[in-house]
Short mmCIF file of C-alpha atoms and ligand atoms in Angstrom, two decimals:
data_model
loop_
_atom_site.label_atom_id
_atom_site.label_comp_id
_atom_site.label_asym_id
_atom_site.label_seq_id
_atom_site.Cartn_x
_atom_site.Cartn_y
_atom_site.Cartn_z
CA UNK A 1 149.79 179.82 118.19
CA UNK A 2 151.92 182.73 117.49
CA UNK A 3 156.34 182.74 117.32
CA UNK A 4 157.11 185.12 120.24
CA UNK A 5 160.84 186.93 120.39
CA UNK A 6 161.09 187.98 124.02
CA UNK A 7 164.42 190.14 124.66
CA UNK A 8 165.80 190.19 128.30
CA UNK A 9 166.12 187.10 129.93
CA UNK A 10 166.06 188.49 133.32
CA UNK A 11 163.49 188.13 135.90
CA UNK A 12 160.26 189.64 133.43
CA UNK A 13 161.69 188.36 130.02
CA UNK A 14 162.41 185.01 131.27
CA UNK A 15 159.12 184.40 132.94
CA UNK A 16 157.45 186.11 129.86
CA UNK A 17 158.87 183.50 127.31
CA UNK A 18 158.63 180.37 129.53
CA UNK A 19 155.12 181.04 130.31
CA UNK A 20 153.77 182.02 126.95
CA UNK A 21 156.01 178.65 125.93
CA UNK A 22 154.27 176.86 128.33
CA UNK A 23 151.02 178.08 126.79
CA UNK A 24 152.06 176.54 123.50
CA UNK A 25 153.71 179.64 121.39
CA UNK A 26 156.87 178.98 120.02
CA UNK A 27 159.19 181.79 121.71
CA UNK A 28 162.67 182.75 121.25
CA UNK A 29 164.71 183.95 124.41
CA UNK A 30 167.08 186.55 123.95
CA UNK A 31 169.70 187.89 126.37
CA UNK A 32 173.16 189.16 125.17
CA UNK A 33 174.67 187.67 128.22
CA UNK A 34 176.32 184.79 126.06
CA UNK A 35 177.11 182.64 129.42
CA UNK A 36 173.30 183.43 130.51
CA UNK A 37 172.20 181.69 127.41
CA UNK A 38 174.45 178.69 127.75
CA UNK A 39 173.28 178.22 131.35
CA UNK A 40 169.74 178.16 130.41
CA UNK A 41 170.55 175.92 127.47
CA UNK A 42 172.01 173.88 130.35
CA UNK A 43 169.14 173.88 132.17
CA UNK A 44 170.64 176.31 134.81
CA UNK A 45 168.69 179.51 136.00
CA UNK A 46 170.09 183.11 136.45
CA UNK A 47 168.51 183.26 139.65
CA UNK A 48 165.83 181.75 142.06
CA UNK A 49 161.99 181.98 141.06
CA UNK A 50 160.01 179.06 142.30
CA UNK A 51 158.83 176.74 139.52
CA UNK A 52 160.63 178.14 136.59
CA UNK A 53 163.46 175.32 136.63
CA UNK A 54 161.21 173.47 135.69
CA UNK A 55 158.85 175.32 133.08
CA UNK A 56 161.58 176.28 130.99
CA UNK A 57 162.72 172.49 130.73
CA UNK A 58 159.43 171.19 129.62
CA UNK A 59 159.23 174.32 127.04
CA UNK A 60 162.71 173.56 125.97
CA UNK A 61 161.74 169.47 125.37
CA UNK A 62 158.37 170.14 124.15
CA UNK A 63 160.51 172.63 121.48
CA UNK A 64 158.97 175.82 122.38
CA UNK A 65 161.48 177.65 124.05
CA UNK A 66 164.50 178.46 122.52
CA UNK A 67 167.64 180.65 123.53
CA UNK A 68 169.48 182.84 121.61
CA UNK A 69 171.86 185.29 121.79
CA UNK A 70 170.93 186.68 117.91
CA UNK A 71 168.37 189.45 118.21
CA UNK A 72 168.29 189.53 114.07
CA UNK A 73 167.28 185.21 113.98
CA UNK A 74 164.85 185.55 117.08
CA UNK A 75 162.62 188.94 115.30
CA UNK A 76 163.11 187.40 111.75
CA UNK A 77 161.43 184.36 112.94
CA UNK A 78 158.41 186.40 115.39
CA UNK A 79 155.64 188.58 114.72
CA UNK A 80 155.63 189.85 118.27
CA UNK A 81 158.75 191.33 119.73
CA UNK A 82 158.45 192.14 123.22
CA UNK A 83 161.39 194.33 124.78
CA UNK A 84 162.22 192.98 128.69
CA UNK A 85 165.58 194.42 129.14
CA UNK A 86 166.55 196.02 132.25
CA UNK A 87 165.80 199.76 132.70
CA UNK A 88 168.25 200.52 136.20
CA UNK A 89 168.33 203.42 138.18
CA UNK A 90 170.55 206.34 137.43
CA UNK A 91 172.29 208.64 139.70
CA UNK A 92 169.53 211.13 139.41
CA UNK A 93 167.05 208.19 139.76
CA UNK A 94 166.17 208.86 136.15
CA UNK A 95 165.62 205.65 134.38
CA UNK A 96 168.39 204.33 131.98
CA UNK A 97 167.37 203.54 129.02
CA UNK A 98 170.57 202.85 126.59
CA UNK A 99 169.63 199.28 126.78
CA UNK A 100 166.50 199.63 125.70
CA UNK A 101 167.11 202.05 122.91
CA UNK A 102 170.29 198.79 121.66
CA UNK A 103 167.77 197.04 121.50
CA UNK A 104 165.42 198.80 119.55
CA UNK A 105 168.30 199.69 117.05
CA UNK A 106 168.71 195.86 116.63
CA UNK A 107 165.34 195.02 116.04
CA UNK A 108 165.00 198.03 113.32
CA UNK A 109 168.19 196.16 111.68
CA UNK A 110 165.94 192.83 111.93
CA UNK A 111 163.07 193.75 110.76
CA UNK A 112 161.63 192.15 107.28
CA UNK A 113 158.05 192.45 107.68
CA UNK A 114 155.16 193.22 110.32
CA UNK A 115 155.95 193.15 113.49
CA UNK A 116 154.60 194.07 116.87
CA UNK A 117 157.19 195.63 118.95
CA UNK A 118 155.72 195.28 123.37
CA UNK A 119 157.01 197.01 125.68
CA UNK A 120 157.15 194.98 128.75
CA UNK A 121 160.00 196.25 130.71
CA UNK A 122 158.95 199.13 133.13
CA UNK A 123 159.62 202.48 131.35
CA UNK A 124 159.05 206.29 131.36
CA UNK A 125 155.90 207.85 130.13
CA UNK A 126 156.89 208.19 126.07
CA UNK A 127 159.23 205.40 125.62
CA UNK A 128 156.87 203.92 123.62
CA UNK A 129 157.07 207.59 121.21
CA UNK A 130 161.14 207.15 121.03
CA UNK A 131 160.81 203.28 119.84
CA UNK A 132 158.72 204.18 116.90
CA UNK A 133 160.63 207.12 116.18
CA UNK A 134 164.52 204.92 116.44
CA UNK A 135 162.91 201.69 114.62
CA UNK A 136 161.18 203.78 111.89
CA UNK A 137 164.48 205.88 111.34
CA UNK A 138 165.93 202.85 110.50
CA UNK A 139 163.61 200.53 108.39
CA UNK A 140 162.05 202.93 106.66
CA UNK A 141 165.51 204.19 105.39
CA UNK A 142 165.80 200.47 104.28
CA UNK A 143 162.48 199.94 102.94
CA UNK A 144 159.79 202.69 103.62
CA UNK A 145 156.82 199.64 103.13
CA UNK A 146 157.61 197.66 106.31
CA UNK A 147 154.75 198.16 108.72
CA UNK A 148 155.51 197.77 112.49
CA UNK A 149 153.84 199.04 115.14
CA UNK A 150 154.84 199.73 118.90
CA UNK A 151 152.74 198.61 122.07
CA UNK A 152 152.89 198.99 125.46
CA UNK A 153 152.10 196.07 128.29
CA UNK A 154 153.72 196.28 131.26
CA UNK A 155 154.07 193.31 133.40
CA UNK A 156 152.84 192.95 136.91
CA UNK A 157 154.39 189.81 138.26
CA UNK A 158 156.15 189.62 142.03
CA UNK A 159 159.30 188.09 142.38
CA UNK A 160 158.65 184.63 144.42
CA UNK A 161 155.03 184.25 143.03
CA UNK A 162 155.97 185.37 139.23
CA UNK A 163 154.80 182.36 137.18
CA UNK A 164 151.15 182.49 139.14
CA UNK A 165 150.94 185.89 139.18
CA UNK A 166 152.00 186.32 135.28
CA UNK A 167 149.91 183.06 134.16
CA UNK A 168 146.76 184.35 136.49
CA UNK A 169 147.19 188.25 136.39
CA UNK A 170 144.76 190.24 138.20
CA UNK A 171 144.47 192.56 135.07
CA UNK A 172 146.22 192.78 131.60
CA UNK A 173 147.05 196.62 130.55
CA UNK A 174 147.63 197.41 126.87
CA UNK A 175 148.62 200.64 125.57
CA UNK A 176 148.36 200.16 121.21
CA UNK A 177 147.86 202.88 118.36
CA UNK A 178 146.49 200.72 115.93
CA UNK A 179 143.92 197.92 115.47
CA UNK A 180 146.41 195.37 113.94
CA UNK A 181 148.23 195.84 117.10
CA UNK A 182 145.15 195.66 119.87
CA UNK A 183 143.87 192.38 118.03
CA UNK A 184 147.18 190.62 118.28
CA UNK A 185 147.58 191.17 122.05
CA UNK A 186 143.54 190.34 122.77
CA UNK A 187 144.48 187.19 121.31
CA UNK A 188 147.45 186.72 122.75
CA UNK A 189 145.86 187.38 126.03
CA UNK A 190 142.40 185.56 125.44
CA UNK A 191 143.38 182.54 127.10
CA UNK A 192 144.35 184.27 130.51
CA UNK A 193 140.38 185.31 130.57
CA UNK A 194 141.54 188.37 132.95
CA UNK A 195 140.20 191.86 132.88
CA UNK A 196 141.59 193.75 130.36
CA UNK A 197 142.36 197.54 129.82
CA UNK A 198 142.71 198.94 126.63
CA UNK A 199 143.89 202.13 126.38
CA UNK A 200 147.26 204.52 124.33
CA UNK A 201 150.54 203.98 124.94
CA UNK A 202 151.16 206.80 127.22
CA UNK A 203 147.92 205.81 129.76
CA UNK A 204 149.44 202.21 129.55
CA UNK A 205 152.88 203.26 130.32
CA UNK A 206 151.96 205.79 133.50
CA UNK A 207 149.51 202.79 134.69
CA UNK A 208 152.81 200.68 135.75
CA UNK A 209 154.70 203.38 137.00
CA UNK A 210 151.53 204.83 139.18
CA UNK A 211 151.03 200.95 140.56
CA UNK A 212 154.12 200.75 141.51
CA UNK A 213 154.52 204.14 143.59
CA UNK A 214 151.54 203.58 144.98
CA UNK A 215 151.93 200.68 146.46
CA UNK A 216 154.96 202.33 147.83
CA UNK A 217 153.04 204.82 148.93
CA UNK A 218 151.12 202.03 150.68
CA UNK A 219 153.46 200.81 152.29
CA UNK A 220 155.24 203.89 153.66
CA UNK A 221 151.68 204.94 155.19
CA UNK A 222 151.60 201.69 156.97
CA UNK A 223 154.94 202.36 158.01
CA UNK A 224 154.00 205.83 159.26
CA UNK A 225 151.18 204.57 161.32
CA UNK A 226 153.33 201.91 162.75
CA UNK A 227 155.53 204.74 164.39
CA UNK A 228 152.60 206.31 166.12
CA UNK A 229 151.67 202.67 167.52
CA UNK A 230 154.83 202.34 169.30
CA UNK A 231 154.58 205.67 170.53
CA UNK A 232 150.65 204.98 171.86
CA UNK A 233 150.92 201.20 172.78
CA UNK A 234 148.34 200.23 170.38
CA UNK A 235 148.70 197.27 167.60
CA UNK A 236 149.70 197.70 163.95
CA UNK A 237 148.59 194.43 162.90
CA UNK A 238 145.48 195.27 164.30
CA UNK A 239 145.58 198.53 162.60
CA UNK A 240 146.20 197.45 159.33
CA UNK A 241 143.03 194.68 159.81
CA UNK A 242 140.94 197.30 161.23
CA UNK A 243 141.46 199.57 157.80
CA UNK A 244 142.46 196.42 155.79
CA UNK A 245 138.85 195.09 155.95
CA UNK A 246 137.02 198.47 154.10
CA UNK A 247 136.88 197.29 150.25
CA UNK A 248 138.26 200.33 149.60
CA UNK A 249 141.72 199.84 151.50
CA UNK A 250 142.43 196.71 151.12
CA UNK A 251 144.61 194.63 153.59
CA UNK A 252 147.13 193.42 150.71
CA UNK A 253 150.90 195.89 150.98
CA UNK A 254 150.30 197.05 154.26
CA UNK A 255 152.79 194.81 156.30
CA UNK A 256 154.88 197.01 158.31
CA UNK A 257 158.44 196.78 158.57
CA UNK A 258 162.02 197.83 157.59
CA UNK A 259 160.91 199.08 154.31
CA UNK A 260 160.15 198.28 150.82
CA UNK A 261 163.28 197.21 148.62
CA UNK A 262 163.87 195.18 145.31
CA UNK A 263 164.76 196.14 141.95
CA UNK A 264 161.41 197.77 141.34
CA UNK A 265 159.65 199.48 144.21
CA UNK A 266 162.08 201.90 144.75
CA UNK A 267 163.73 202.14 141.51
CA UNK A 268 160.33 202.73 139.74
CA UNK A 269 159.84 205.39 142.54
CA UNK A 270 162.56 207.50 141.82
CA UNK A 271 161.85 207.65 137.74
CA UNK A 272 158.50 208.56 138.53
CA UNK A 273 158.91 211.35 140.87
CA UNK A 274 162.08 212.79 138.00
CA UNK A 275 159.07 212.02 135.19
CA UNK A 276 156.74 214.11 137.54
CA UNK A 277 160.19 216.99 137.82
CA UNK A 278 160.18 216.68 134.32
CA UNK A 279 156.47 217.27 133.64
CA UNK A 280 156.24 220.25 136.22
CA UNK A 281 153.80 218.39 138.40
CA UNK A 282 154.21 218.20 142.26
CA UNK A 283 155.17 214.98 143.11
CA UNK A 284 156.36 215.93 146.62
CA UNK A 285 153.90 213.06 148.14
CA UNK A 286 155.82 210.78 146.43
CA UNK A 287 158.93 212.08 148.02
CA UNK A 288 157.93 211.56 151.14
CA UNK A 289 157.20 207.59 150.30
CA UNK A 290 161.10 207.59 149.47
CA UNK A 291 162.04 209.78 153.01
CA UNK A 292 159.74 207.34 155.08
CA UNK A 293 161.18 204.37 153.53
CA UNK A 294 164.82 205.52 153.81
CA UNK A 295 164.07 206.69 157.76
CA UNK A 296 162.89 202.78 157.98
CA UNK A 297 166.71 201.53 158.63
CA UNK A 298 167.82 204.03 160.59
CA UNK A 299 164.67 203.57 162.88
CA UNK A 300 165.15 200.06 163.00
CA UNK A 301 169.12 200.55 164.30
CA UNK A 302 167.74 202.93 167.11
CA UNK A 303 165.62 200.75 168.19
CA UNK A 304 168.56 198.30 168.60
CA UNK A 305 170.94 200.55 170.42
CA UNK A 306 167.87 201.49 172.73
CA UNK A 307 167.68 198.10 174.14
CA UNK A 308 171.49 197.26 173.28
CA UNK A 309 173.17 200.44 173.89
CA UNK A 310 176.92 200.56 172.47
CA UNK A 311 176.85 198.18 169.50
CA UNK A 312 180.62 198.21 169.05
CA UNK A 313 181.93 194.75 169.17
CA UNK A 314 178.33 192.99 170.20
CA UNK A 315 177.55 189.80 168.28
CA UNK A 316 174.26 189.79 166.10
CA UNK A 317 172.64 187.23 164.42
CA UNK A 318 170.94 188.28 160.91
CA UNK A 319 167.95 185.79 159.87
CA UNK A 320 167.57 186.99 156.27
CA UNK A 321 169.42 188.78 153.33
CA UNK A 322 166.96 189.42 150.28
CA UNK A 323 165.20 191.85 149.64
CA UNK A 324 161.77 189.74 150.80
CA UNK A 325 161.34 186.34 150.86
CA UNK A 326 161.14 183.36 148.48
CA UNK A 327 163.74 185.14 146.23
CA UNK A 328 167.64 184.91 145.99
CA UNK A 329 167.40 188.99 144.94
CA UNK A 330 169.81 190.75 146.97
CA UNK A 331 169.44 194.03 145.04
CA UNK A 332 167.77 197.30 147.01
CA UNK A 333 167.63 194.77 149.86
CA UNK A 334 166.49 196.60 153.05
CA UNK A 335 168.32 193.61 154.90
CA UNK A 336 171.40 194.67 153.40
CA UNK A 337 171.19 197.88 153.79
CA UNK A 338 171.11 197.28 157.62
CA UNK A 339 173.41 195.06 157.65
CA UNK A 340 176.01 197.72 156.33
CA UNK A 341 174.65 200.29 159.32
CA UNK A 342 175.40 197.24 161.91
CA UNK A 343 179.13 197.04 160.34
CA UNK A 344 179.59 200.94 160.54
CA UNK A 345 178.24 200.65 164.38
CA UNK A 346 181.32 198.44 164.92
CA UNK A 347 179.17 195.08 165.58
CA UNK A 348 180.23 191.66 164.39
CA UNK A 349 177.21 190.16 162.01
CA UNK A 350 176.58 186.82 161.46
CA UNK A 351 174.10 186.13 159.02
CA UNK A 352 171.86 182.98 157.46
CA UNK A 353 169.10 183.19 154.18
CA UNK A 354 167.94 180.17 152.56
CA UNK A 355 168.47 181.28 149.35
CA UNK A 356 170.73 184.55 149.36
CA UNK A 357 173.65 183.80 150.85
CA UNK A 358 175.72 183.36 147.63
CA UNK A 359 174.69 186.61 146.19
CA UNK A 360 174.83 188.50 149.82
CA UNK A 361 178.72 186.98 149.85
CA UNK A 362 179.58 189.16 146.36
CA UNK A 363 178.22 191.84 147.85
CA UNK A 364 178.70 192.30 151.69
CA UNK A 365 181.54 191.57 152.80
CA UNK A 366 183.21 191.86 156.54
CA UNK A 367 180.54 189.53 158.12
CA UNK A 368 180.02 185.86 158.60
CA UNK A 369 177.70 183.79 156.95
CA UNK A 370 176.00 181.04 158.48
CA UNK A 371 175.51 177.36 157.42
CA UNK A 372 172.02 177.17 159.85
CA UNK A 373 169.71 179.35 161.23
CA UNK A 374 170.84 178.01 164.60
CA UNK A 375 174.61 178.92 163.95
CA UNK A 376 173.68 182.43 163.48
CA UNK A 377 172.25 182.89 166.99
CA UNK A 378 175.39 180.78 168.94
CA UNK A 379 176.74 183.56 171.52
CA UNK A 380 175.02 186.05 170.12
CA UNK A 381 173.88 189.29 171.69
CA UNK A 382 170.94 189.27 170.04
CA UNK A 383 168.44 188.11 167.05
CA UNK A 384 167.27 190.06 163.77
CA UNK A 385 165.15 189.39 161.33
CA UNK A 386 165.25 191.16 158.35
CA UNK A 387 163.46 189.38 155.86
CA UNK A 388 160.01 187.32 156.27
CA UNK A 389 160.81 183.57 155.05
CA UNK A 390 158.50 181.36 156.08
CA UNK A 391 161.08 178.87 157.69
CA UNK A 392 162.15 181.34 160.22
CA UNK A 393 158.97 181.39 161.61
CA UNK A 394 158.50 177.69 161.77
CA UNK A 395 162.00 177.32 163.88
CA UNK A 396 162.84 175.75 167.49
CA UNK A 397 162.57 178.72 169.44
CA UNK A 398 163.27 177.60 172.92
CA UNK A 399 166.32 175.99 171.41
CA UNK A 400 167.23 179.48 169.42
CA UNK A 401 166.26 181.42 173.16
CA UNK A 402 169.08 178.98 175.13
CA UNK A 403 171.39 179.41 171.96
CA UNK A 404 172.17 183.17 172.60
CA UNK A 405 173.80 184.90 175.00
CA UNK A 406 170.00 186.81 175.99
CA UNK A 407 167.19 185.97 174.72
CA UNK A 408 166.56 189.30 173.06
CA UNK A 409 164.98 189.56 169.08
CA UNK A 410 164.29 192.12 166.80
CA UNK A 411 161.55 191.33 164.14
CA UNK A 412 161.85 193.98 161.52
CA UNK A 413 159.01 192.20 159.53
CA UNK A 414 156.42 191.20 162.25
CA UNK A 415 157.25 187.74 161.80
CA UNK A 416 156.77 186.06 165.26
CA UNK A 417 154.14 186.55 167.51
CA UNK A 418 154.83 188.71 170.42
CA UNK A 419 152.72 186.40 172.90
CA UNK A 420 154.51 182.60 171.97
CA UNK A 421 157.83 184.87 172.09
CA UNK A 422 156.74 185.89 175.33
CA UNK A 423 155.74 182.91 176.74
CA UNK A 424 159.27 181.35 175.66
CA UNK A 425 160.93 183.69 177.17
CA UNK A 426 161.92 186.26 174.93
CA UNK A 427 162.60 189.79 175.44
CA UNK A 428 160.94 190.71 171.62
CA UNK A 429 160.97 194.04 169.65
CA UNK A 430 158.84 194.22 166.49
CA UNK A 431 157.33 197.07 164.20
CA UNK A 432 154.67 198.57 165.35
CA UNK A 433 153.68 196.88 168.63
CA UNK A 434 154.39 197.09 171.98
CA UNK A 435 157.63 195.20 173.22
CA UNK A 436 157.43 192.15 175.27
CA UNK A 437 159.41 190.89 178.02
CA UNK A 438 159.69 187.57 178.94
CA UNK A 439 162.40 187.40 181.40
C1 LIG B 501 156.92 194.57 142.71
C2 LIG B 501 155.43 194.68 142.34
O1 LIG B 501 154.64 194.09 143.38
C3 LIG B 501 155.13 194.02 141.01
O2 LIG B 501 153.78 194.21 140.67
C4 LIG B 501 156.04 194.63 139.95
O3 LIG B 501 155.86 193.99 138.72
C5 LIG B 501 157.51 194.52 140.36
O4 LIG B 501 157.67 195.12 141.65
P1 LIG B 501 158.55 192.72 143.69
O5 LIG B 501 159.65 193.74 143.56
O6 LIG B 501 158.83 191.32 143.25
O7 LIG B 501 157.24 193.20 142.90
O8 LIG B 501 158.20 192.66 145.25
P2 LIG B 501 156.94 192.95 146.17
O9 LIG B 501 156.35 191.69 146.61
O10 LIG B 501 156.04 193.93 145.56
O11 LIG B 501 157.68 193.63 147.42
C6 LIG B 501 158.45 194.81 147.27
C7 LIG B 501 159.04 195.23 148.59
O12 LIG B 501 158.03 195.74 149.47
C8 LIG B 501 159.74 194.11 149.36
O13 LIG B 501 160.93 194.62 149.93
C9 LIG B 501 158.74 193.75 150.44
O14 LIG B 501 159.34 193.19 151.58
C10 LIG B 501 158.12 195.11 150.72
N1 LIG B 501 156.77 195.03 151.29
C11 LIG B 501 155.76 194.47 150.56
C12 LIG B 501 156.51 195.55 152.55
O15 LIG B 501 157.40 196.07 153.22
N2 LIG B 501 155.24 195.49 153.02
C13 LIG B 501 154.21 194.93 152.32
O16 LIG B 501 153.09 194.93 152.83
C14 LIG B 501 154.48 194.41 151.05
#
């Protein structure tokens, strides 16, 4: 068992430490958010993931976990350091790095003897170079016989499904530059018997970034493809099975819809396509992705007014506020992003997620939130659903059909199926397939 300092106790860094605490490591949590540490020491979670309640509170009674706000206590104590701090998006859509590069600083400070310093959070292509660089500035001005080294292992893990997807990964990517370093992480890793690549830092580092855009890239085809099936009345889902079924395609990412959002997708996007600037490669395919998936919203609002007209003053029920489901994340939310374009249209928005609606308050204001589902539709003009939970499918919809003023919905993620919507009635709209009438 090896003592673990994982910095960042956001969405990667927290899952990181309770799950390699959960595999029986001891692991130090680090966040410099003093009231985020004394919520977790109180048992209470920055933010929704399924299941990690309670993981961390059998890691922190079993002794394993620990929080901290002292970078210096948590490296003194590990021999691998992984970095998990947040790397947001700047103006330019360059990726800011300052907190990564604090970090480093304090972990040169730290340092006392070996370490393994990870790279986990998603970074540019020679990040890895600059940490080696800033930490050997400083401890070998200290003491020129400390030995670190500097690795790169970018996590993979999906909001919603982040414990099962980090504790059963479909691969695990390490980028190293020496042997110490490479054995440490095999046997860190061993247990999770995945496939493994082994490769340099900078192959390790373009691996996440390229994963990430492409399934962007993905997604915005998908998208494409949808607007030429509205256009010839033919079937997206079908589509997507149809090309979804070769080995080589896949059918995984290739939901149509109102676009891709979070905090990575298109954040991750826009620092690859400045790293590609940078580099003097063409990334122009890339900036189409980002065009398709900014047209999404604006496509999704005509298609609104087409069947609505005016939207000035209309009444318009929102099912869903994050930026996908089975996550309280509001940030890059497509939903939200709507939602705004509804406001500057003049309508009134009402608007109900399950687990979103306290974030979505701090951040949109001028509409009304919801205490049910069925509140949201009450008098309304008409229906939209903006983000896929589960429970929206799986509501009364003949009750929902008599509670607005028409029966009229817009499914911007394909939740419902056009012929039960249909059959109850409905006049539905959806991505990608034909519209069906009810009435
Ligand atoms: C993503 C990557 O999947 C993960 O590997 C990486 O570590 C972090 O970024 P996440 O941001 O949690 O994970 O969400 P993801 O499930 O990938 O969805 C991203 C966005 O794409 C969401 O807005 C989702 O609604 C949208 N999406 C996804 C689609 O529009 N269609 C799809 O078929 C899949």
């Amino acid at each position: 068992m090896m003592n673990i300092c994982v910095i960042g106790a956001g969405h990667v860094g927290l899952i990181t430490a309770a799950c390699f605490a959960d595999l029986g490591h001891k692991v130090w949590c680090v966040d410099n958010d003093a009231k985020r540490i004394a919520n977790l020491k109180k048992g209470i979670m920055p933010f929704y993931e399924p299941g990690l309640e309670q993981l961390t509170a059998s890691g922190v009674q079993k002794k394993h976990l620990i929080y901290t706000t002292s970078i210096k206590e948590a490296v003194k104590k590990s021999e691998v350091v992984f970095i998990a701090v947040g790397t947001p998006m700047k103006e330019n859509g360059e990726a800011d790095l300052v907190a990564v590069e604090n970090v480093v600083i304090s972990i040169g400070e730290a340092i006392n003897e070996y370490k393994l310093i990870v790279e986990k959070s998603t970074v540019p292509v020679e990040t890895g170079t600059w940490i080696r660089k800033t930490i050997s500035e400083i401890v070998h001005r200290r003491d020129p016989k400390i030995k670190f080294d500097v690795a790169s292992n970018p996590e993979f893990l999906r909001e919603g499904t982040a414990i099962a997807d980090f504790l059963k990964p479909d691969r695990i990517v390490v980028g190293v530059e020496s042997k110490r370093a490479e054995q440490i992480l095999r046997q860190l890793y061993e247990p999770f018997k995945a496939p493994m690549v082994v490769t340099n830092i900078h192959s390790s580092e373009i691996i996440k970034h390229a994963s990430n855009s492409f399934l962007s890239l993905k997604i915005s085809f998908i998208n494409m493809i949808a607007d030429l099936c509205e256009k010839k009345d033919a079937d997206i889902i079908k589509v997507a099975e149809g090309m979804g079924l070769d080995p080589r395609i896949g059918p995984r990412f290739f939901n149509a819809g109102i676009g891709f959002g979070g905090f990575c997708f298109p954040k991750d996007l826009a620092a690859f396509i400045h790293i590609g600037d940078k580099a003097g490669v063409n990334f122009a395919l890339l900036r189409e992705v980002e065009r398709i998936n900014e047209a999404r919203k604006y496509q999704f609002i005509r298609m609104i007014k087409d069947v609505l007209w005016n939207l000035t003053d209309k009444k318009l029920g929102v099912f869903g506020l994050s930026f996908k489901a089975n996550t309280d994340d509001m940030r890059y939310s497509p939903a939200a992003d709507v939602i705004e374009l509804l406001k500057s249209e003049g309508a009134h928005v009402t608007a109900y997620d399950p687990e979103a609606m306290e974030l979505a308050k701090t951040m949109i204001t001028g509409i009304k939130y919801a205490k049910s589902p069925y509140d949201v539709v009450k008098g309304a003009d008409a229906l939209l659903i903006l983000t896929e939970w589960d429970q929206f499918a799986e509501l009364d919809y003949s009750r929902i059909a008599k509670l607005l003023k028409k029966p009229v919905v817009f499914d911007g993620r394909n939740l419902l199926d056009p012929v039960v919507m249909k059959k109850q009635g409905f006049q539905y709209y959806s991505i990608g397939r034909a519209p069906v009438n009810g009435v």
